[in-house]
Amino acid sequence: MRRFRASLLILPAAALIFLFIVLPYVTVLVMSFRAPGANGEPYGPGFGLQGYAQFFDEGYYLWSLPQSLLLGIVTTFVCLVLAYPIALHIAGARRRWRGLLYGIVLSPLLIGIVIRSYGWTILLGNSGVINSTLRDLGLIQRPLPLMYNDFGVVLALSHVFLPFMVLPLLSALQSMDPAVKQAARSLGARPFTIFRRVTFPVSMPGVQTGCILVFVLAISSYVTPALVGGMRVKTTTLLVVDALIDQFQWPFGSAMALILAVSAGVIVLIFARLTAMKWN
Amino acid sequence: MRIGALFLGLFRLLVYTFLLAPLVIVVLASLNAGNFLTFPPQGLSLRWFWTFLENDVFIDAIVYSSILAAGATAVSLVIGTMAALYFVRHAKREAEIVRIGVLLPLILPEILTAIALLFFFYEIGIGTEYKIALFTGHVLMTLPFVFLNVTTSLQGRDDSIELAARTLGASRYTAFRRITLPLIAPGMATGGVFAFIISFDTFGISFILKGSGSAPLPIQLYDYLRFNFTPEAAAVSTVSIILTLVLVTLADLLFSRNSKA
Amino acid sequence: MTEVSLRSLVKRYGKTEALKGISLNVRHGEFVSLLGPSGCGKSTTLKCIAGFEETSDGQILFDDRDISRKLPEDRDIGMVFQSYALFPHMTVAQNLAFGLEMRRLQKREITERVGRAMEMVQLTPYAERYPKALSGGQQQRVALARALVIEPKILLLDEPLANLDAKLRDEMRGFIRDLQKRVGITTIYVTHDQGEAMTMSDRVVVMFDGEIAQAAAPEDVYDKPASERVARFVGNANILELPVRTNDEAGVELGLPGGLSLTIQRPVPAANGTLGVMARPEQIALTDPAAGHLRGRISKRYFSGGHVEYHVETDLGPLVVLAPTSQSAKEGESVGLDFDASRLWPLPGRTGSAESRA
């Protein structure tokens, strides 16, 4: 009776997730094996592998995959490099400052993704803040290509997803016994050695979580590459949405989405294997 | 060593600037008196805010997004809190499955979830009609945030306090209302604010599932920005940022009063 | 084997003084405990010696060399932390090797010394385990071995037994003490547990409010406390305030209710008016109601296996008496109390003159 009453608590959430996450994803899987439609229909009768075949046949689509994955990896790396000193700083800051720094780190989350990306277009555009400032200073003649290319997209994505890297790092650093660092010092280790041999390895669970989160978010992001990349940086995710919404090719779009998801999954698995921690 | 510390400090300053830059730029751009999004602004003025106030499309979008966010937050608060209570109090072997299950909408790529929902609702014959798909999507997106916050406020609490209340003669319902609810209220408040903001700002779900008719604010902004480049978009963004800040501050006030009591 | 010397150590946090001038000499190979309630400055003192806190004033000397401005990593100390602070991502062997690697020793020597250290703390079979897979007592021994394997000049222990259960704690007391004697290392041990301090140390330093109240051998701290506060913090103490009848070379005669008197055969300078004396519970014996120095009635009786503790109401207030179980009295019974006058300890600072009292 007690178990039954308790299970009523989880029932709505379980139903919601099963009906509107599990079943729809199964639908995508099924859709990817359907035959392409004709005469403006999103899909045709019967099943086939045409969706997958189309992806591998056309270099335009096939090449977008490694490029997207690389974009995700670079973004993740940039985030890690930018986030680590910040996480260390906040973990070591006094209480009074911590709230403010925390607020700054979370600020990108509190503004919508459209506005954030839009902010970057104002900054990076040909007549944007950076270019016009540099031109006024006489440092450049023609505007630097900051936007509508991989550089701009990586920069904007790193900004958008930086909080997702800082937060896991911070929680790993904060759950670390401060006496561990002192112990290393008492044994004769200098600050950089402590970082290399103790702090960083102990924060590895945070590094892992942060990297996986940022990588997955980055390769599946849509708005930022669309606005900052100006449709000139073709990520697989952009092509998926294009195929589904504009071209109305549902089996092909689904197949492409699944290929992207599986590739990302493989990379995450390899990463997890490489950074496996026996001690945890 | 000194130089290393200086370099590190400078680097941190740069990253903090990097984090705040787009926010500051959008607000500054909205005060531009000129016609285009140029920098430095051609004088300061509030004219683009007046333009925005006269533009029914954006006003409608803000109202529409607010209603959508409020509805999704309300449903998420109930379902998410129940799930959190189950996860902390009752889940045993299945705990990890419950946690990952509820967090799935956060873990899975939003755009893919949106597409999956689109297909699913077409399969069952509703499609994007009646905004049911859109609303479901928003509930899904906000659910993990309520769950995470309520879970945090429940964890580390002594499980036996509600039992203690029962031994003192409180009914199951009274014990929940008088003991548990006040304890998780701050978590629910924070989770609710998060949920509202996420719903207000989410793009992928709204973009794919919006259907015909009025659209949420991020979609209207996105459509506008694809073809226009006036500071009006910046003004709309600034208003949206201010709304968010007001909401966060309110929740913070409520939260700190709660934790003091 | 280093002599540690603290000279008027002062530590200020803003306006509050955590240490108000600590001076202490620790001899070669000596085991000294810093004992006191929380907030008394014992941990701060240890952190200053380790170098994790900068001193505001005063000096810390290791073998006459001032090291108070040296960084912790250059002080050559071994430290055991309350939380053990083991490196969670390293095996037992890797934890022990860390300090030796910092000293850039040859690989062969590291392996050899780590091996010996693990034998010393009986952990050889656990060399490849991670700290998470060890019990509390085992973790404690790893922490101890890690601190000792670098053969530091001094060993600092910060409440290392606080996180262990009672039985293990008793075992570890003996283990640490034996190890320290075997290695012969100068050791400073911080604790709030007076039993721990008594059983392990050569010398106990009692601290209150950032000052040293007494530094002496455990027996002396127990039998001859420097103040009432020390007397009460270290074990149970009965404090009696008695009128001084006579005071001369031969000793002090103190008056008791009912015309009886007690004589301390030792001169106590400046004892006029009243004198505060301390008697430990086991220094008072139960006798027949007619005999003894004082009459009383037993209000509470607690049996504790080896002894019986009696709470006795007397004309001088409630007293605690610890008696062997061979002698038994019931609650409510009238008894006589017999003091062991040779062990009564006059408390400095509790003497008063009749004039000033009036």
PDB file of N, CA and C in Angstrom, chain A residues 186-245:
ATOM      1  N   SER A 186      52.439  20.312   2.371  1.00  0.00           N
ATOM      2  CA  SER A 186      53.267  19.874   3.496  1.00  0.00           C
ATOM      3  C   SER A 186      54.244  18.799   3.047  1.00  0.00           C
ATOM      4  N   LEU A 187      53.923  18.108   1.944  1.00  0.00           N
ATOM      5  CA  LEU A 187      54.831  17.086   1.436  1.00  0.00           C
ATOM      6  C   LEU A 187      55.860  17.680   0.473  1.00  0.00           C
ATOM      7  N   GLY A 188      55.801  18.995   0.295  1.00  0.00           N
ATOM      8  CA  GLY A 188      56.835  19.656  -0.477  1.00  0.00           C
ATOM      9  C   GLY A 188      56.460  20.055  -1.891  1.00  0.00           C
ATOM     10  N   ALA A 189      55.164  19.980  -2.260  1.00  0.00           N
ATOM     11  CA  ALA A 189      54.776  20.320  -3.627  1.00  0.00           C
ATOM     12  C   ALA A 189      54.586  21.828  -3.774  1.00  0.00           C
ATOM     13  N   ARG A 190      55.021  22.382  -4.924  1.00  0.00           N
ATOM     14  CA  ARG A 190      54.840  23.814  -5.194  1.00  0.00           C
ATOM     15  C   ARG A 190      53.516  24.025  -5.926  1.00  0.00           C
ATOM     16  N   PRO A 191      53.041  25.289  -5.939  1.00  0.00           N
ATOM     17  CA  PRO A 191      51.689  25.538  -6.473  1.00  0.00           C
ATOM     18  C   PRO A 191      51.402  24.872  -7.817  1.00  0.00           C
ATOM     19  N   PHE A 192      52.316  25.015  -8.787  1.00  0.00           N
ATOM     20  CA  PHE A 192      51.989  24.453 -10.097  1.00  0.00           C
ATOM     21  C   PHE A 192      51.938  22.924 -10.054  1.00  0.00           C
ATOM     22  N   THR A 193      52.848  22.336  -9.266  1.00  0.00           N
ATOM     23  CA  THR A 193      52.837  20.872  -9.108  1.00  0.00           C
ATOM     24  C   THR A 193      51.540  20.418  -8.456  1.00  0.00           C
ATOM     25  N   ILE A 194      51.082  21.179  -7.453  1.00  0.00           N
ATOM     26  CA  ILE A 194      49.821  20.825  -6.800  1.00  0.00           C
ATOM     27  C   ILE A 194      48.694  20.813  -7.823  1.00  0.00           C
ATOM     28  N   PHE A 195      48.681  21.855  -8.689  1.00  0.00           N
ATOM     29  CA  PHE A 195      47.638  21.913  -9.705  1.00  0.00           C
ATOM     30  C   PHE A 195      47.708  20.697 -10.633  1.00  0.00           C
ATOM     31  N   ARG A 196      48.939  20.409 -11.096  1.00  0.00           N
ATOM     32  CA  ARG A 196      49.122  19.357 -12.098  1.00  0.00           C
ATOM     33  C   ARG A 196      48.879  17.968 -11.503  1.00  0.00           C
ATOM     34  N   ARG A 197      49.385  17.732 -10.292  1.00  0.00           N
ATOM     35  CA  ARG A 197      49.345  16.380  -9.733  1.00  0.00           C
ATOM     36  C   ARG A 197      48.123  16.125  -8.850  1.00  0.00           C
ATOM     37  N   VAL A 198      47.536  17.191  -8.277  1.00  0.00           N
ATOM     38  CA  VAL A 198      46.434  16.975  -7.332  1.00  0.00           C
ATOM     39  C   VAL A 198      45.129  17.638  -7.782  1.00  0.00           C
ATOM     40  N   THR A 199      45.119  18.981  -7.866  1.00  0.00           N
ATOM     41  CA  THR A 199      43.855  19.677  -8.129  1.00  0.00           C
ATOM     42  C   THR A 199      43.188  19.216  -9.426  1.00  0.00           C
ATOM     43  N   PHE A 200      43.947  19.253 -10.516  1.00  0.00           N
ATOM     44  CA  PHE A 200      43.344  18.900 -11.804  1.00  0.00           C
ATOM     45  C   PHE A 200      42.857  17.447 -11.837  1.00  0.00           C
ATOM     46  N   PRO A 201      43.711  16.470 -11.448  1.00  0.00           N
ATOM     47  CA  PRO A 201      43.200  15.089 -11.471  1.00  0.00           C
ATOM     48  C   PRO A 201      41.992  14.870 -10.560  1.00  0.00           C
ATOM     49  N   VAL A 202      41.979  15.534  -9.403  1.00  0.00           N
ATOM     50  CA  VAL A 202      40.841  15.334  -8.499  1.00  0.00           C
ATOM     51  C   VAL A 202      39.573  15.963  -9.075  1.00  0.00           C
ATOM     52  N   SER A 203      39.734  17.017  -9.886  1.00  0.00           N
ATOM     53  CA  SER A 203      38.551  17.659 -10.470  1.00  0.00           C
ATOM     54  C   SER A 203      38.109  16.960 -11.760  1.00  0.00           C
ATOM     55  N   MET A 204      38.761  15.867 -12.109  1.00  0.00           N
ATOM     56  CA  MET A 204      38.477  15.164 -13.366  1.00  0.00           C
ATOM     57  C   MET A 204      36.996  14.833 -13.580  1.00  0.00           C
ATOM     58  N   PRO A 205      36.260  14.403 -12.543  1.00  0.00           N
ATOM     59  CA  PRO A 205      34.840  14.145 -12.787  1.00  0.00           C
ATOM     60  C   PRO A 205      34.115  15.378 -13.316  1.00  0.00           C
ATOM     61  N   GLY A 206      34.461  16.554 -12.801  1.00  0.00           N
ATOM     62  CA  GLY A 206      33.862  17.800 -13.277  1.00  0.00           C
ATOM     63  C   GLY A 206      34.274  18.091 -14.708  1.00  0.00           C
ATOM     64  N   VAL A 207      35.539  17.868 -15.023  1.00  0.00           N
ATOM     65  CA  VAL A 207      36.035  18.088 -16.384  1.00  0.00           C
ATOM     66  C   VAL A 207      35.259  17.205 -17.353  1.00  0.00           C
ATOM     67  N   GLN A 208      35.087  15.949 -16.944  1.00  0.00           N
ATOM     68  CA  GLN A 208      34.370  15.006 -17.799  1.00  0.00           C
ATOM     69  C   GLN A 208      32.927  15.465 -18.060  1.00  0.00           C
ATOM     70  N   THR A 209      32.195  15.745 -16.983  1.00  0.00           N
ATOM     71  CA  THR A 209      30.806  16.175 -17.124  1.00  0.00           C
ATOM     72  C   THR A 209      30.708  17.420 -17.991  1.00  0.00           C
ATOM     73  N   GLY A 210      31.550  18.425 -17.679  1.00  0.00           N
ATOM     74  CA  GLY A 210      31.509  19.683 -18.406  1.00  0.00           C
ATOM     75  C   GLY A 210      31.778  19.487 -19.886  1.00  0.00           C
ATOM     76  N   CYS A 211      32.797  18.701 -20.214  1.00  0.00           N
ATOM     77  CA  CYS A 211      33.164  18.498 -21.620  1.00  0.00           C
ATOM     78  C   CYS A 211      32.046  17.790 -22.379  1.00  0.00           C
ATOM     79  N   ILE A 212      31.476  16.759 -21.763  1.00  0.00           N
ATOM     80  CA  ILE A 212      30.422  16.019 -22.457  1.00  0.00           C
ATOM     81  C   ILE A 212      29.211  16.922 -22.690  1.00  0.00           C
ATOM     82  N   LEU A 213      28.838  17.680 -21.644  1.00  0.00           N
ATOM     83  CA  LEU A 213      27.691  18.590 -21.773  1.00  0.00           C
ATOM     84  C   LEU A 213      27.909  19.597 -22.897  1.00  0.00           C
ATOM     85  N   VAL A 214      29.051  20.270 -22.864  1.00  0.00           N
ATOM     86  CA  VAL A 214      29.311  21.324 -23.842  1.00  0.00           C
ATOM     87  C   VAL A 214      29.386  20.740 -25.254  1.00  0.00           C
ATOM     88  N   PHE A 215      30.035  19.596 -25.383  1.00  0.00           N
ATOM     89  CA  PHE A 215      30.162  18.983 -26.713  1.00  0.00           C
ATOM     90  C   PHE A 215      28.788  18.665 -27.292  1.00  0.00           C
ATOM     91  N   VAL A 216      27.949  18.004 -26.497  1.00  0.00           N
ATOM     92  CA  VAL A 216      26.618  17.627 -26.986  1.00  0.00           C
ATOM     93  C   VAL A 216      25.792  18.863 -27.320  1.00  0.00           C
ATOM     94  N   LEU A 217      25.838  19.864 -26.424  1.00  0.00           N
ATOM     95  CA  LEU A 217      25.071  21.096 -26.666  1.00  0.00           C
ATOM     96  C   LEU A 217      25.584  21.805 -27.918  1.00  0.00           C
ATOM     97  N   ALA A 218      26.915  21.821 -28.087  1.00  0.00           N
ATOM     98  CA  ALA A 218      27.498  22.582 -29.191  1.00  0.00           C
ATOM     99  C   ALA A 218      27.145  21.973 -30.541  1.00  0.00           C
ATOM    100  N   ILE A 219      27.283  20.648 -30.657  1.00  0.00           N
ATOM    101  CA  ILE A 219      27.031  20.084 -31.990  1.00  0.00           C
ATOM    102  C   ILE A 219      25.544  20.073 -32.325  1.00  0.00           C
ATOM    103  N   SER A 220      24.677  20.194 -31.310  1.00  0.00           N
ATOM    104  CA  SER A 220      23.256  20.177 -31.637  1.00  0.00           C
ATOM    105  C   SER A 220      22.642  21.572 -31.613  1.00  0.00           C
ATOM    106  N   SER A 221      23.489  22.598 -31.462  1.00  0.00           N
ATOM    107  CA  SER A 221      22.899  23.938 -31.392  1.00  0.00           C
ATOM    108  C   SER A 221      22.493  24.408 -32.790  1.00  0.00           C
ATOM    109  N   TYR A 222      21.468  25.218 -32.805  1.00  0.00           N
ATOM    110  CA  TYR A 222      20.920  25.655 -34.087  1.00  0.00           C
ATOM    111  C   TYR A 222      21.011  27.169 -34.274  1.00  0.00           C
ATOM    112  N   VAL A 223      20.500  27.917 -33.288  1.00  0.00           N
ATOM    113  CA  VAL A 223      20.386  29.363 -33.455  1.00  0.00           C
ATOM    114  C   VAL A 223      21.737  30.036 -33.651  1.00  0.00           C
ATOM    115  N   THR A 224      22.695  29.687 -32.802  1.00  0.00           N
ATOM    116  CA  THR A 224      23.971  30.387 -32.848  1.00  0.00           C
ATOM    117  C   THR A 224      24.679  30.202 -34.196  1.00  0.00           C
ATOM    118  N   PRO A 225      24.832  28.961 -34.673  1.00  0.00           N
ATOM    119  CA  PRO A 225      25.457  28.836 -35.997  1.00  0.00           C
ATOM    120  C   PRO A 225      24.630  29.528 -37.075  1.00  0.00           C
ATOM    121  N   ALA A 226      23.310  29.501 -36.921  1.00  0.00           N
ATOM    122  CA  ALA A 226      22.468  30.119 -37.941  1.00  0.00           C
ATOM    123  C   ALA A 226      22.660  31.629 -37.980  1.00  0.00           C
ATOM    124  N   LEU A 227      22.634  32.273 -36.803  1.00  0.00           N
ATOM    125  CA  LEU A 227      22.735  33.732 -36.778  1.00  0.00           C
ATOM    126  C   LEU A 227      24.176  34.212 -36.975  1.00  0.00           C
ATOM    127  N   VAL A 228      25.112  33.636 -36.199  1.00  0.00           N
ATOM    128  CA  VAL A 228      26.494  34.110 -36.267  1.00  0.00           C
ATOM    129  C   VAL A 228      27.203  33.563 -37.507  1.00  0.00           C
ATOM    130  N   GLY A 229      26.822  32.352 -37.906  1.00  0.00           N
ATOM    131  CA  GLY A 229      27.425  31.767 -39.095  1.00  0.00           C
ATOM    132  C   GLY A 229      26.739  32.250 -40.364  1.00  0.00           C
ATOM    133  N   GLY A 230      25.601  32.893 -40.202  1.00  0.00           N
ATOM    134  CA  GLY A 230      24.894  33.472 -41.337  1.00  0.00           C
ATOM    135  C   GLY A 230      24.638  32.471 -42.448  1.00  0.00           C
ATOM    136  N   MET A 231      24.347  31.220 -42.091  1.00  0.00           N
ATOM    137  CA  MET A 231      24.043  30.161 -43.054  1.00  0.00           C
ATOM    138  C   MET A 231      25.243  29.819 -43.941  1.00  0.00           C
ATOM    139  N   ARG A 232      26.412  30.416 -43.599  1.00  0.00           N
ATOM    140  CA  ARG A 232      27.576  30.095 -44.404  1.00  0.00           C
ATOM    141  C   ARG A 232      28.385  28.962 -43.763  1.00  0.00           C
ATOM    142  N   VAL A 233      28.190  28.791 -42.416  1.00  0.00           N
ATOM    143  CA  VAL A 233      28.794  27.645 -41.749  1.00  0.00           C
ATOM    144  C   VAL A 233      27.714  26.572 -41.694  1.00  0.00           C
ATOM    145  N   LYS A 234      27.882  25.513 -42.510  1.00  0.00           N
ATOM    146  CA  LYS A 234      26.837  24.496 -42.601  1.00  0.00           C
ATOM    147  C   LYS A 234      27.128  23.371 -41.616  1.00  0.00           C
ATOM    148  N   THR A 235      26.486  23.414 -40.458  1.00  0.00           N
ATOM    149  CA  THR A 235      26.639  22.295 -39.538  1.00  0.00           C
ATOM    150  C   THR A 235      25.577  21.253 -39.861  1.00  0.00           C
ATOM    151  N   THR A 236      25.821  20.024 -39.428  1.00  0.00           N
ATOM    152  CA  THR A 236      24.865  18.958 -39.701  1.00  0.00           C
ATOM    153  C   THR A 236      23.492  19.294 -39.118  1.00  0.00           C
ATOM    154  N   THR A 237      23.512  19.894 -37.915  1.00  0.00           N
ATOM    155  CA  THR A 237      22.233  20.253 -37.297  1.00  0.00           C
ATOM    156  C   THR A 237      21.445  21.227 -38.173  1.00  0.00           C
ATOM    157  N   LEU A 238      22.144  22.211 -38.763  1.00  0.00           N
ATOM    158  CA  LEU A 238      21.465  23.150 -39.658  1.00  0.00           C
ATOM    159  C   LEU A 238      20.879  22.412 -40.860  1.00  0.00           C
ATOM    160  N   LEU A 239      21.648  21.458 -41.383  1.00  0.00           N
ATOM    161  CA  LEU A 239      21.177  20.696 -42.551  1.00  0.00           C
ATOM    162  C   LEU A 239      19.988  19.821 -42.178  1.00  0.00           C
ATOM    163  N   VAL A 240      20.001  19.273 -40.954  1.00  0.00           N
ATOM    164  CA  VAL A 240      18.881  18.445 -40.499  1.00  0.00           C
ATOM    165  C   VAL A 240      17.600  19.276 -40.490  1.00  0.00           C
ATOM    166  N   VAL A 241      17.672  20.452 -39.860  1.00  0.00           N
ATOM    167  CA  VAL A 241      16.484  21.302 -39.774  1.00  0.00           C
ATOM    168  C   VAL A 241      16.054  21.728 -41.172  1.00  0.00           C
ATOM    169  N   ASP A 242      17.031  22.037 -42.015  1.00  0.00           N
ATOM    170  CA  ASP A 242      16.745  22.432 -43.391  1.00  0.00           C
ATOM    171  C   ASP A 242      15.986  21.324 -44.124  1.00  0.00           C
ATOM    172  N   ALA A 243      16.491  20.091 -43.983  1.00  0.00           N
ATOM    173  CA  ALA A 243      15.870  18.960 -44.675  1.00  0.00           C
ATOM    174  C   ALA A 243      14.448  18.720 -44.158  1.00  0.00           C
ATOM    175  N   LEU A 244      14.256  18.873 -42.866  1.00  0.00           N
ATOM    176  CA  LEU A 244      12.961  18.550 -42.274  1.00  0.00           C
ATOM    177  C   LEU A 244      11.937  19.645 -42.474  1.00  0.00           C
ATOM    178  N   ILE A 245      12.344  20.882 -42.226  1.00  0.00           N
ATOM    179  CA  ILE A 245      11.377  21.969 -42.201  1.00  0.00           C
ATOM    180  C   ILE A 245      11.212  22.605 -43.578  1.00  0.00           C
TER     181      ILE A 245
END
